CSV table of C-alpha atoms and ligand atoms in Angstrom, one decimal:
chain,number,residue,atom,x,y,z
L,1,UNK,CA,0.0,-0.1,-0.1
L,2,UNK,CA,1.1,3.5,-0.6
L,3,UNK,CA,0.9,6.3,1.6
L,4,UNK,CA,1.3,10.1,0.8
L,5,UNK,CA,2.3,12.2,3.7
L,6,UNK,CA,1.8,15.9,3.2
L,7,UNK,CA,2.9,18.8,5.5
L,8,UNK,CA,2.1,22.5,5.3
L,9,UNK,CA,2.9,24.4,8.3
L,10,UNK,CA,5.5,27.2,8.3
L,11,UNK,CA,6.3,26.7,12.2
L,12,UNK,CA,9.1,24.0,11.5
L,13,UNK,CA,10.1,22.0,14.6
L,14,UNK,CA,7.5,24.0,16.6
L,15,UNK,CA,4.6,22.9,14.3
L,16,UNK,CA,1.7,21.0,16.1
L,17,UNK,CA,0.2,19.7,12.6
L,18,UNK,CA,3.6,18.4,11.9
L,19,UNK,CA,3.8,16.5,15.1
L,20,UNK,CA,0.4,15.1,14.5
L,21,UNK,CA,0.8,13.9,11.0
L,22,UNK,CA,4.1,12.5,12.0
L,23,UNK,CA,2.4,10.6,14.9
L,24,UNK,CA,-0.3,9.2,12.1
L,25,UNK,CA,2.5,8.0,9.9
L,26,UNK,CA,4.5,6.3,12.5
L,27,UNK,CA,1.5,4.6,13.9
L,28,UNK,CA,0.4,3.4,10.4
L,29,UNK,CA,4.0,2.3,9.7
L,30,UNK,CA,4.2,0.3,13.0
L,31,UNK,CA,1.0,-1.4,12.0
L,32,UNK,CA,2.1,-1.9,8.3
L,33,UNK,CA,5.9,-1.8,7.8
L,34,UNK,CA,5.7,-2.5,4.1
L,35,UNK,CA,3.9,0.9,3.5
L,36,UNK,CA,5.5,2.9,0.9
L,37,UNK,CA,5.7,6.5,1.9
L,38,UNK,CA,6.1,9.4,-0.2
L,39,UNK,CA,6.6,12.8,1.7
L,40,UNK,CA,5.9,16.2,0.7
L,41,UNK,CA,7.0,19.1,2.7
L,42,UNK,CA,4.8,22.1,1.1
L,43,UNK,CA,6.8,24.8,3.2
L,44,UNK,CA,10.1,23.7,2.5
L,45,UNK,CA,9.3,23.2,-1.3
L,46,UNK,CA,6.4,25.5,-1.9
L,47,UNK,CA,4.5,24.9,-5.2
L,48,UNK,CA,3.7,27.8,-7.5
L,49,UNK,CA,0.0,28.8,-8.0
L,50,UNK,CA,-1.8,27.3,-10.7
L,51,UNK,CA,-2.2,29.2,-13.9
L,52,UNK,CA,-3.6,28.9,-17.4
L,53,UNK,CA,-0.5,27.1,-18.6
L,54,UNK,CA,-0.2,24.7,-15.7
L,55,UNK,CA,-3.9,23.7,-15.9
L,56,UNK,CA,-3.1,22.6,-19.4
L,57,UNK,CA,-0.5,20.3,-18.0
L,58,UNK,CA,-2.1,19.4,-14.8
L,59,UNK,CA,-2.7,15.7,-15.7
L,60,UNK,CA,1.2,15.0,-15.7
L,61,UNK,CA,2.2,16.8,-12.4
L,62,UNK,CA,4.3,14.9,-9.7
L,63,UNK,CA,1.7,16.1,-7.2
L,64,UNK,CA,-1.3,14.7,-9.1
L,65,UNK,CA,0.4,11.4,-9.8
L,66,UNK,CA,1.4,11.0,-6.0
L,67,UNK,CA,-2.1,11.6,-5.0
L,68,UNK,CA,-3.7,9.4,-7.4
L,69,UNK,CA,-1.4,6.6,-6.7
L,70,UNK,CA,-1.8,6.8,-2.6
L,71,UNK,CA,-4.1,4.5,-0.9
L,72,UNK,CA,-3.8,6.7,2.2
L,73,UNK,CA,-3.1,10.3,2.5
L,74,UNK,CA,-1.9,12.1,5.7
L,75,UNK,CA,-2.3,15.8,5.5
L,76,UNK,CA,-0.9,18.0,8.2
L,77,UNK,CA,-3.1,21.0,8.1
L,78,UNK,CA,-2.8,24.3,10.4
L,79,UNK,CA,-5.3,26.9,10.8
L,80,UNK,CA,-4.0,30.3,9.5
L,81,UNK,CA,-6.1,33.1,9.4
L,82,UNK,CA,-9.5,31.0,9.8
L,83,UNK,CA,-8.5,28.8,6.6
L,84,UNK,CA,-5.7,26.6,5.5
L,85,UNK,CA,-2.1,27.6,4.9
L,86,UNK,CA,-1.7,29.0,1.4
L,87,UNK,CA,1.0,26.3,0.8
L,88,UNK,CA,-1.7,23.6,1.3
L,89,UNK,CA,-4.3,25.5,-0.7
L,90,UNK,CA,-1.7,25.6,-3.6
L,91,UNK,CA,-1.3,21.8,-3.5
L,92,UNK,CA,-5.1,21.4,-3.6
L,93,UNK,CA,-5.2,23.4,-6.7
L,94,UNK,CA,-2.6,21.0,-8.2
L,95,UNK,CA,-4.8,18.0,-7.3
L,96,UNK,CA,-8.1,19.1,-8.0
L,97,UNK,CA,-8.1,18.5,-11.6
L,98,UNK,CA,-11.0,18.1,-14.0
L,99,UNK,CA,-11.0,14.6,-15.8
L,100,UNK,CA,-8.5,13.3,-13.0
L,101,UNK,CA,-10.0,13.8,-9.6
L,102,UNK,CA,-13.6,15.0,-10.4
L,103,UNK,CA,-15.8,15.5,-13.8
L,104,UNK,CA,-18.9,17.2,-14.4
L,105,UNK,CA,-21.8,15.1,-15.6
L,106,UNK,CA,-25.6,15.8,-16.1
L,107,UNK,CA,-26.2,15.5,-12.5
L,108,UNK,CA,-23.4,18.0,-11.5
L,109,UNK,CA,-19.9,17.2,-10.3
L,110,UNK,CA,-18.5,13.6,-9.6
L,111,UNK,CA,-15.5,12.8,-7.7
L,112,UNK,CA,-13.1,10.6,-9.0
L,113,UNK,CA,-10.7,9.9,-6.3
L,114,UNK,CA,-12.8,7.8,-4.1
L,115,UNK,CA,-11.3,4.8,-2.1
L,116,UNK,CA,-8.7,6.5,-0.5
L,117,UNK,CA,-8.5,6.9,3.2
L,118,UNK,CA,-7.6,10.7,4.0
L,119,UNK,CA,-6.4,11.5,7.4
L,120,UNK,CA,-6.2,15.3,8.4
L,121,UNK,CA,-4.0,16.1,11.2
L,122,UNK,CA,-5.3,19.8,12.1
L,123,UNK,CA,-4.3,22.3,14.5
L,124,UNK,CA,-5.6,25.7,15.5
L,125,UNK,CA,-4.8,28.2,18.2
L,126,UNK,CA,-8.3,29.2,19.2
L,127,UNK,CA,-11.6,27.1,19.8
L,128,UNK,CA,-13.8,26.7,17.1
L,129,UNK,CA,-15.6,23.3,17.6
L,130,UNK,CA,-18.1,25.3,19.7
L,131,UNK,CA,-18.8,28.9,21.0
L,132,UNK,CA,-18.6,32.1,19.1
L,133,UNK,CA,-15.7,31.1,16.9
L,134,UNK,CA,-17.3,28.3,15.4
L,135,UNK,CA,-18.8,30.3,12.5
L,136,UNK,CA,-15.2,31.5,11.6
L,137,UNK,CA,-14.0,27.9,11.1
L,138,UNK,CA,-13.0,27.7,7.4
L,139,UNK,CA,-10.1,25.1,7.3
L,140,UNK,CA,-11.9,21.8,8.4
L,141,UNK,CA,-15.2,22.9,6.8
L,142,UNK,CA,-13.3,23.8,3.4
L,143,UNK,CA,-11.2,20.5,3.7
L,144,UNK,CA,-14.1,18.4,4.1
L,145,UNK,CA,-16.0,20.1,1.3
L,146,UNK,CA,-13.0,19.9,-1.1
L,147,UNK,CA,-12.3,16.2,-0.4
L,148,UNK,CA,-15.9,15.5,-0.7
L,149,UNK,CA,-16.0,17.2,-4.1
L,150,UNK,CA,-13.3,14.9,-5.3
L,151,UNK,CA,-14.8,11.8,-3.8
L,152,UNK,CA,-13.5,11.4,-0.5
L,153,UNK,CA,-16.7,11.7,1.6
L,154,UNK,CA,-15.2,10.4,4.9
L,155,UNK,CA,-12.1,11.9,5.9
L,156,UNK,CA,-10.8,11.1,9.4
L,157,UNK,CA,-9.9,14.5,11.2
L,158,UNK,CA,-7.4,14.5,14.3
L,159,UNK,CA,-8.0,17.9,15.6
L,160,UNK,CA,-5.9,19.9,18.5
L,161,UNK,CA,-7.3,23.3,19.0
L,162,UNK,CA,-6.9,26.0,21.7
L,163,UNK,CA,-3.3,25.8,21.0
L,164,UNK,CA,-2.8,29.4,21.7
L,165,UNK,CA,-4.7,29.7,24.9
L,166,UNK,CA,-2.0,28.7,27.4
L,167,UNK,CA,0.5,25.8,28.0
L,168,UNK,CA,-2.1,23.7,30.1
L,169,UNK,CA,-4.6,24.0,27.2
L,170,UNK,CA,-2.0,23.3,24.7
L,171,UNK,CA,-0.5,20.1,26.5
L,172,UNK,CA,-4.0,18.7,27.0
L,173,UNK,CA,-5.0,19.3,23.2
L,174,UNK,CA,-1.9,17.8,22.3
L,175,UNK,CA,-1.9,14.9,24.3
L,176,UNK,CA,-5.7,14.2,23.3
L,177,UNK,CA,-4.9,14.4,19.6
L,178,UNK,CA,-1.8,12.2,19.9
L,179,UNK,CA,-3.7,9.7,21.8
L,180,UNK,CA,-6.1,9.5,18.8
L,181,UNK,CA,-3.4,9.5,16.4
L,182,UNK,CA,-1.9,6.3,18.2
L,183,UNK,CA,-5.3,4.5,17.6
L,184,UNK,CA,-5.2,5.0,13.8
L,185,UNK,CA,-5.3,1.6,12.0
L,186,UNK,CA,-4.7,1.0,8.4
L,187,UNK,CA,-7.1,-1.7,8.1
L,188,UNK,CA,-10.0,0.3,9.3
L,189,UNK,CA,-9.0,3.1,7.0
L,190,UNK,CA,-9.5,2.0,3.6
L,191,UNK,CA,-13.0,2.5,2.5
L,192,UNK,CA,-12.8,1.0,-1.2
W,201,LIG,C1,0.3,33.1,10.2
W,201,LIG,C2,-0.7,32.3,11.3
W,201,LIG,C3,-2.0,32.7,11.2
W,201,LIG,C4,-2.8,31.9,12.1
W,201,LIG,N1,-4.1,32.1,12.1
W,201,LIG,C5,-4.8,31.6,13.0
W,201,LIG,C6,-6.4,31.9,13.0
W,201,LIG,O1,-6.9,32.2,12.2
W,201,LIG,N2,-7.0,31.2,14.1
W,201,LIG,C7,-6.5,30.4,15.1
W,201,LIG,O2,-7.2,29.8,15.9
W,201,LIG,N3,-5.0,30.3,15.1
W,201,LIG,C8,-4.3,30.9,14.2
W,201,LIG,N4,-3.1,30.8,14.0
W,201,LIG,C9,-2.3,29.9,15.1
W,201,LIG,C10,-2.2,28.4,14.6
W,201,LIG,O3,-3.4,27.9,14.2
W,201,LIG,C11,-1.4,27.5,15.7
W,201,LIG,O4,0.0,28.0,15.9
W,201,LIG,C12,-1.4,26.1,15.1
W,201,LIG,O5,-0.6,25.3,16.0
W,201,LIG,C13,-0.9,26.0,13.6
W,201,LIG,O6,-0.4,24.9,13.3
W,201,LIG,P1,1.3,24.4,13.1
W,201,LIG,O7,1.9,24.6,14.4
W,201,LIG,O8,1.3,23.2,12.6
W,201,LIG,O9,1.7,25.4,12.3
W,201,LIG,C14,-2.2,31.2,13.2
W,201,LIG,C15,-0.8,31.1,13.4
W,201,LIG,C16,0.0,31.7,12.3
W,201,LIG,C17,1.3,31.5,12.3
């Protein structure tokens, strides 16, 4: 089985989403040492914006090939300015390609990338799961929408929130998210 691991935080070793995505991958690898892993660090090697010329050749990009080939995709996704990082958005623009990961038919859009299991390790400074900021949550909501658009209707989210609200809250949120990451199982993840 092939696993694609994507990170997109700009915060290097201090990154929560990187710690969580690494924990998910380590857990999956411990369960299945034969996993073939491809790693893409979108902060270390940022992708260009998609442009008209790029769209014309998008079917042949390494990003799209890696994604299409993967059985499992683990995405480290920090919340920046209520949404995802621009690095991750650029990657999404490279893999959401008409005729490859979705197509339009008489009934509307049809996702073509089903059968993969996607696990998103998501970190955010505030609390968005409840309370007044919930309406401003455009990272998890956007990722669920775009993944569903390409046929991935049931991504697994491991969320650590409130990370900017003090050391105690940060440690508790990370411990809970890491405990969840340690329970991820490859066999239960493939929804072909
Ligand atoms: C540029 C930037 C923008 C941020 N914007 C938000 C935000 O809109 N809401 C929020 O709750 N936290 C925000 N944060 C805090 C991050 O969500 C928090 O640091 C989280 O840990 C990011 O994941 P990372 O550690 O993997 O980078 C922001 C942090 C940075 C660096």
